């Protein structure tokens, strides 16, 4: 099984939270926006439990992917705890109530391939943002954690791409749902993430940082004028390779979808 290879690779090479020296956090270098980003990341990463639950429900007939979902979930929980630990190191508490509100599982996607496609977008987005935010952060421990998370998310994206490609090879009828997912997440000038789309309207989050808080800070404080276009372009290229089509613009995504449906 593919996930056996993934698991053994992670086991050999993955970092440990217990090896992070949180006593080395430089409080004098912490800025308010770092706190907001870390709190937003805690919320975004806490969604892992809902996602794993959803995967187990939707992929009940796929042991290999389900095993990957468990491995992936462990690493995403690690991200949740690392940002929480950094916040606690600077004396910032984390309210459990908003985290608890994220627990409900996702409903199944329009197709299993669409669910995998959604997670490809999720991983590519946070990989890009964590990496770029790390370049602007001066506090060394947070910078290192952001880079660790960014590398993890790149690996996760690679595996979701693998499983989506495998799924589409067996279920070509699901290509349209993948194109629809791409269009939903890249058709306007906003950063969209599944947690934002499906969870940001929870009443428990009304007075708390959400993943959108981090996106807004990223666009305001870190991103250059071409940043969103660069991110969306990368996502479209990945999807173009998945379905063997030119998806380099929204118009081409629409035309590809029309061809598939027509």
Short mmCIF file of C-alpha atoms in Angstrom, two decimals:
data_model
loop_
_atom_site.label_atom_id
_atom_site.label_comp_id
_atom_site.label_asym_id
_atom_site.label_seq_id
_atom_site.Cartn_x
_atom_site.Cartn_y
_atom_site.Cartn_z
CA UNK A 1 0.00 0.00 0.00
CA UNK A 2 1.14 3.51 -0.80
CA UNK A 3 0.57 4.77 2.72
CA UNK A 4 3.03 2.26 4.13
CA UNK A 5 5.76 4.06 2.18
CA UNK A 6 4.47 7.43 3.35
CA UNK A 7 4.34 6.27 6.96
CA UNK A 8 7.87 4.87 6.97
CA UNK A 9 9.19 8.05 5.33
CA UNK A 10 7.49 10.24 7.93
CA UNK A 11 8.71 8.01 10.72
CA UNK A 12 12.32 8.37 9.60
CA UNK A 13 12.31 12.05 8.78
CA UNK A 14 9.58 13.90 10.62
CA UNK A 15 10.36 16.40 13.36
CA UNK A 16 9.08 16.08 16.93
CA UNK A 17 7.28 18.71 18.93
CA UNK A 18 9.18 17.58 22.03
CA UNK A 19 12.42 18.70 20.36
CA UNK A 20 11.25 22.31 19.99
CA UNK A 21 12.80 24.56 22.64
CA UNK A 22 9.95 26.87 23.55
CA UNK A 23 12.08 28.42 26.29
CA UNK A 24 14.05 30.04 23.46
CA UNK A 25 11.10 32.16 22.33
CA UNK A 26 12.20 35.80 22.06
CA UNK A 27 9.40 37.74 23.68
CA UNK A 28 11.06 41.02 22.75
CA UNK A 29 10.61 40.15 19.06
CA UNK A 30 6.95 39.18 19.29
CA UNK A 31 4.57 41.53 17.48
CA UNK A 32 0.76 41.66 17.86
CA UNK A 33 0.29 40.34 14.34
CA UNK A 34 2.34 37.24 15.24
CA UNK A 35 -0.09 36.49 18.04
CA UNK A 36 -3.06 36.93 15.72
CA UNK A 37 -1.51 34.66 13.09
CA UNK A 38 -0.69 31.96 15.65
CA UNK A 39 -4.23 32.08 17.09
CA UNK A 40 -5.65 31.88 13.58
CA UNK A 41 -3.43 28.89 12.83
CA UNK A 42 -4.59 27.15 16.01
CA UNK A 43 -8.14 27.48 14.76
CA UNK A 44 -7.36 26.38 11.23
CA UNK A 45 -5.35 23.36 12.31
CA UNK A 46 -7.95 22.32 14.90
CA UNK A 47 -10.25 21.45 12.02
CA UNK A 48 -8.26 18.26 11.49
CA UNK A 49 -10.54 16.17 13.71
CA UNK A 50 -13.60 17.11 11.68
CA UNK A 51 -11.71 16.37 8.47
CA UNK A 52 -10.45 12.95 9.56
CA UNK A 53 -13.97 12.04 10.72
CA UNK A 54 -15.30 13.09 7.33
CA UNK A 55 -12.65 11.09 5.49
CA UNK A 56 -13.47 7.97 7.47
CA UNK A 57 -17.14 8.33 6.60
CA UNK A 58 -16.62 9.07 2.92
CA UNK A 59 -13.77 6.64 2.13
CA UNK A 60 -15.12 3.65 4.00
CA UNK A 61 -14.15 1.40 1.07
CA UNK A 62 -10.56 2.69 0.73
CA UNK A 63 -8.19 1.40 3.41
CA UNK A 64 -5.06 2.90 1.86
CA UNK A 65 -6.38 6.46 1.81
CA UNK A 66 -7.98 6.03 5.23
CA UNK A 67 -4.60 5.00 6.62
CA UNK A 68 -3.08 8.13 5.08
CA UNK A 69 -5.83 10.25 6.64
CA UNK A 70 -4.78 8.99 10.07
CA UNK A 71 -1.10 9.77 9.42
CA UNK A 72 -2.03 13.18 8.02
CA UNK A 73 -4.28 13.83 10.99
CA UNK A 74 -1.46 13.17 13.44
CA UNK A 75 0.72 15.76 11.77
CA UNK A 76 -2.06 18.34 11.62
CA UNK A 77 -2.79 17.85 15.31
CA UNK A 78 0.93 18.43 15.85
CA UNK A 79 0.61 21.76 14.04
CA UNK A 80 -2.34 22.71 16.23
CA UNK A 81 -0.35 21.95 19.38
CA UNK A 82 2.83 23.65 18.23
CA UNK A 83 1.07 26.99 17.67
CA UNK A 84 -0.75 26.53 20.98
CA UNK A 85 2.58 25.84 22.73
CA UNK A 86 4.17 28.93 21.17
CA UNK A 87 1.27 31.10 22.35
CA UNK A 88 1.53 29.68 25.86
CA UNK A 89 5.27 30.40 25.84
CA UNK A 90 4.51 34.10 25.41
CA UNK A 91 1.72 34.05 28.00
CA UNK A 92 -1.20 33.94 25.56
CA UNK A 93 -3.92 31.47 26.45
CA UNK A 94 -6.01 29.55 23.93
CA UNK A 95 -9.77 29.41 24.47
CA UNK A 96 -10.99 25.83 24.11
CA UNK A 97 -14.59 26.76 23.29
CA UNK A 98 -13.96 27.90 19.69
CA UNK A 99 -11.76 24.84 19.13
CA UNK A 100 -14.53 22.56 20.39
CA UNK A 101 -16.95 24.24 17.98
CA UNK A 102 -14.86 23.01 15.03
CA UNK A 103 -15.45 19.35 15.91
CA UNK A 104 -18.47 18.49 13.73
CA UNK A 105 -17.40 16.41 10.71
CA UNK A 106 -17.63 17.64 7.17
CA UNK A 107 -20.42 16.36 4.99
CA UNK A 108 -19.20 14.27 2.04
CA UNK A 109 -18.17 16.21 -1.04
CA UNK A 110 -20.09 16.04 -4.30
CA UNK A 111 -17.75 13.13 -5.13
CA UNK A 112 -14.77 11.59 -3.33
CA UNK A 113 -12.51 13.15 -5.98
CA UNK A 114 -13.95 16.57 -5.16
CA UNK A 115 -13.17 16.00 -1.49
CA UNK A 116 -9.56 15.14 -2.36
CA UNK A 117 -9.36 18.16 -4.66
CA UNK A 118 -10.58 20.43 -1.88
CA UNK A 119 -7.81 19.19 0.35
CA UNK A 120 -5.20 19.69 -2.35
CA UNK A 121 -6.23 23.34 -2.44
CA UNK A 122 -6.14 23.53 1.35
CA UNK A 123 -2.61 22.14 1.58
CA UNK A 124 -1.19 24.20 -1.27
CA UNK A 125 -2.69 27.36 0.22
CA UNK A 126 -1.33 26.94 3.73
CA UNK A 127 2.03 25.71 2.41
CA UNK A 128 2.38 28.96 0.48
CA UNK A 129 1.18 31.22 3.26
CA UNK A 130 3.19 29.61 6.08
CA UNK A 131 6.34 29.80 3.95
CA UNK A 132 5.82 33.43 2.98
CA UNK A 133 4.81 34.55 6.48
CA UNK A 134 7.97 32.87 7.84
CA UNK A 135 10.07 35.23 5.71
CA UNK A 136 8.53 38.21 7.50
CA UNK A 137 8.57 36.87 11.08
CA UNK A 138 11.52 37.94 13.23
CA UNK A 139 10.83 35.76 16.28
CA UNK A 140 13.04 32.70 15.60
CA UNK A 141 10.96 29.93 17.17
CA UNK A 142 7.77 30.96 15.39
CA UNK A 143 9.70 31.35 12.13
CA UNK A 144 11.02 27.79 12.48
CA UNK A 145 7.56 26.41 13.30
CA UNK A 146 6.07 28.11 10.26
CA UNK A 147 8.76 26.61 8.03
CA UNK A 148 8.24 23.17 9.55
CA UNK A 149 4.50 23.41 8.95
CA UNK A 150 5.02 24.68 5.41
CA UNK A 151 7.21 21.70 4.52
CA UNK A 152 4.68 19.32 6.07
CA UNK A 153 1.84 20.86 4.07
CA UNK A 154 3.82 20.48 0.86
CA UNK A 155 4.18 16.77 1.62
CA UNK A 156 0.51 16.49 2.42
CA UNK A 157 -0.42 18.16 -0.87
CA UNK A 158 1.73 15.67 -2.73
CA UNK A 159 -0.14 12.74 -1.18
CA UNK A 160 -3.61 14.18 -1.73
CA UNK A 161 -2.59 14.71 -5.36
CA UNK A 162 -1.51 11.06 -5.54
CA UNK A 163 -4.81 9.77 -4.16
CA UNK A 164 -6.86 12.12 -6.34
CA UNK A 165 -4.99 10.97 -9.45
CA UNK A 166 -5.56 7.33 -8.47
CA UNK A 167 -9.24 8.01 -7.88
CA UNK A 168 -9.72 9.79 -11.21
CA UNK A 169 -8.00 6.96 -13.08
CA UNK A 170 -10.76 4.65 -11.84
CA UNK A 171 -13.62 7.16 -11.81
CA UNK A 172 -13.26 9.44 -14.81
CA UNK A 173 -16.85 10.55 -14.35
CA UNK A 174 -15.68 12.57 -11.32
CA UNK A 175 -13.45 14.94 -13.35
CA UNK A 176 -16.25 17.50 -13.59
CA UNK A 177 -16.53 17.69 -9.81
CA UNK A 178 -12.78 18.36 -9.57
CA UNK A 179 -13.03 21.20 -12.08
CA UNK A 180 -16.02 22.62 -10.22
CA UNK A 181 -14.03 22.54 -6.98
CA UNK A 182 -11.13 24.37 -8.62
CA UNK A 183 -13.45 27.05 -9.95
CA UNK A 184 -15.15 27.60 -6.60
CA UNK A 185 -11.83 28.21 -4.85
CA UNK A 186 -10.00 30.24 -7.50
CA UNK A 187 -12.68 32.19 -9.36
CA UNK A 188 -12.34 35.48 -7.49
CA UNK A 189 -9.70 37.64 -5.86
CA UNK A 190 -9.86 36.09 -2.42
CA UNK A 191 -7.95 33.40 -0.60
CA UNK A 192 -10.41 30.61 0.04
CA UNK A 193 -9.79 27.67 2.32
CA UNK A 194 -12.21 24.86 3.27
CA UNK A 195 -12.14 25.88 6.94
CA UNK A 196 -13.12 29.39 5.92
CA UNK A 197 -15.82 28.25 3.52
CA UNK A 198 -17.46 25.72 5.84
CA UNK A 199 -16.67 26.80 9.41
CA UNK A 200 -16.16 30.56 9.62
CA UNK A 201 -19.84 31.32 10.26
CA UNK A 202 -19.98 29.37 13.53
CA UNK A 203 -21.39 31.60 16.26
CA UNK A 204 -18.67 30.42 18.66
CA UNK A 205 -16.08 32.12 16.44
CA UNK A 206 -17.75 35.53 16.39
CA UNK A 207 -15.23 37.19 18.74
CA UNK A 208 -12.22 35.03 18.01
CA UNK A 209 -9.49 34.92 15.42
CA UNK A 210 -10.27 32.57 12.54
CA UNK A 211 -8.25 31.33 9.61
CA UNK A 212 -9.56 34.35 7.67
CA UNK A 213 -7.78 36.61 10.18
CA UNK A 214 -4.46 35.12 9.09
CA UNK A 215 -5.33 35.47 5.41
CA UNK A 216 -6.27 39.13 5.88
CA UNK A 217 -3.03 39.85 7.75
CA UNK A 218 -1.04 37.98 5.12
CA UNK A 219 -2.51 40.02 2.28
CA UNK A 220 -2.13 43.28 4.20
CA UNK A 221 1.32 42.81 5.75
CA UNK A 222 3.27 40.24 3.73
CA UNK A 223 1.88 39.63 0.27
CA UNK A 224 3.03 41.58 -2.75
CA UNK A 225 0.71 42.66 -5.55
CA UNK A 226 1.13 39.39 -7.47
CA UNK A 227 0.78 37.05 -4.48
CA UNK A 228 -2.78 35.87 -4.98
CA UNK A 229 -2.23 35.37 -8.70
CA UNK A 230 0.89 33.34 -7.94
CA UNK A 231 -0.95 31.10 -5.47
CA UNK A 232 -3.97 30.57 -7.68
CA UNK A 233 -1.72 29.94 -10.67
CA UNK A 234 0.11 27.21 -8.79
CA UNK A 235 -3.17 25.57 -7.82
CA UNK A 236 -4.42 25.68 -11.41
CA UNK A 237 -1.19 24.13 -12.70
CA UNK A 238 -1.51 21.23 -10.27
CA UNK A 239 -5.11 20.62 -11.30
CA UNK A 240 -4.16 20.92 -14.96
CA UNK A 241 -1.67 18.11 -14.48
CA UNK A 242 -4.30 16.03 -12.68
CA UNK A 243 -6.80 16.21 -15.52
CA UNK A 244 -4.35 16.78 -18.41
CA UNK A 245 -5.85 20.10 -19.48
CA UNK A 246 -4.76 23.72 -19.68
CA UNK A 247 -6.44 25.35 -16.66
CA UNK A 248 -4.25 28.44 -16.49
CA UNK A 249 -7.16 30.89 -16.30
CA UNK A 250 -10.71 30.96 -15.01
CA UNK A 251 -11.96 31.05 -18.59
CA UNK A 252 -10.06 27.88 -19.42
CA UNK A 253 -11.42 26.19 -16.31
CA UNK A 254 -14.95 27.07 -17.42
CA UNK A 255 -14.31 25.79 -20.93
CA UNK A 256 -12.83 22.54 -19.65
CA UNK A 257 -15.84 22.06 -17.40
CA UNK A 258 -18.20 22.72 -20.29
CA UNK A 259 -16.33 20.17 -22.43
CA UNK A 260 -16.54 17.53 -19.71
CA UNK A 261 -20.23 18.15 -19.06
CA UNK A 262 -21.12 18.53 -22.73
#
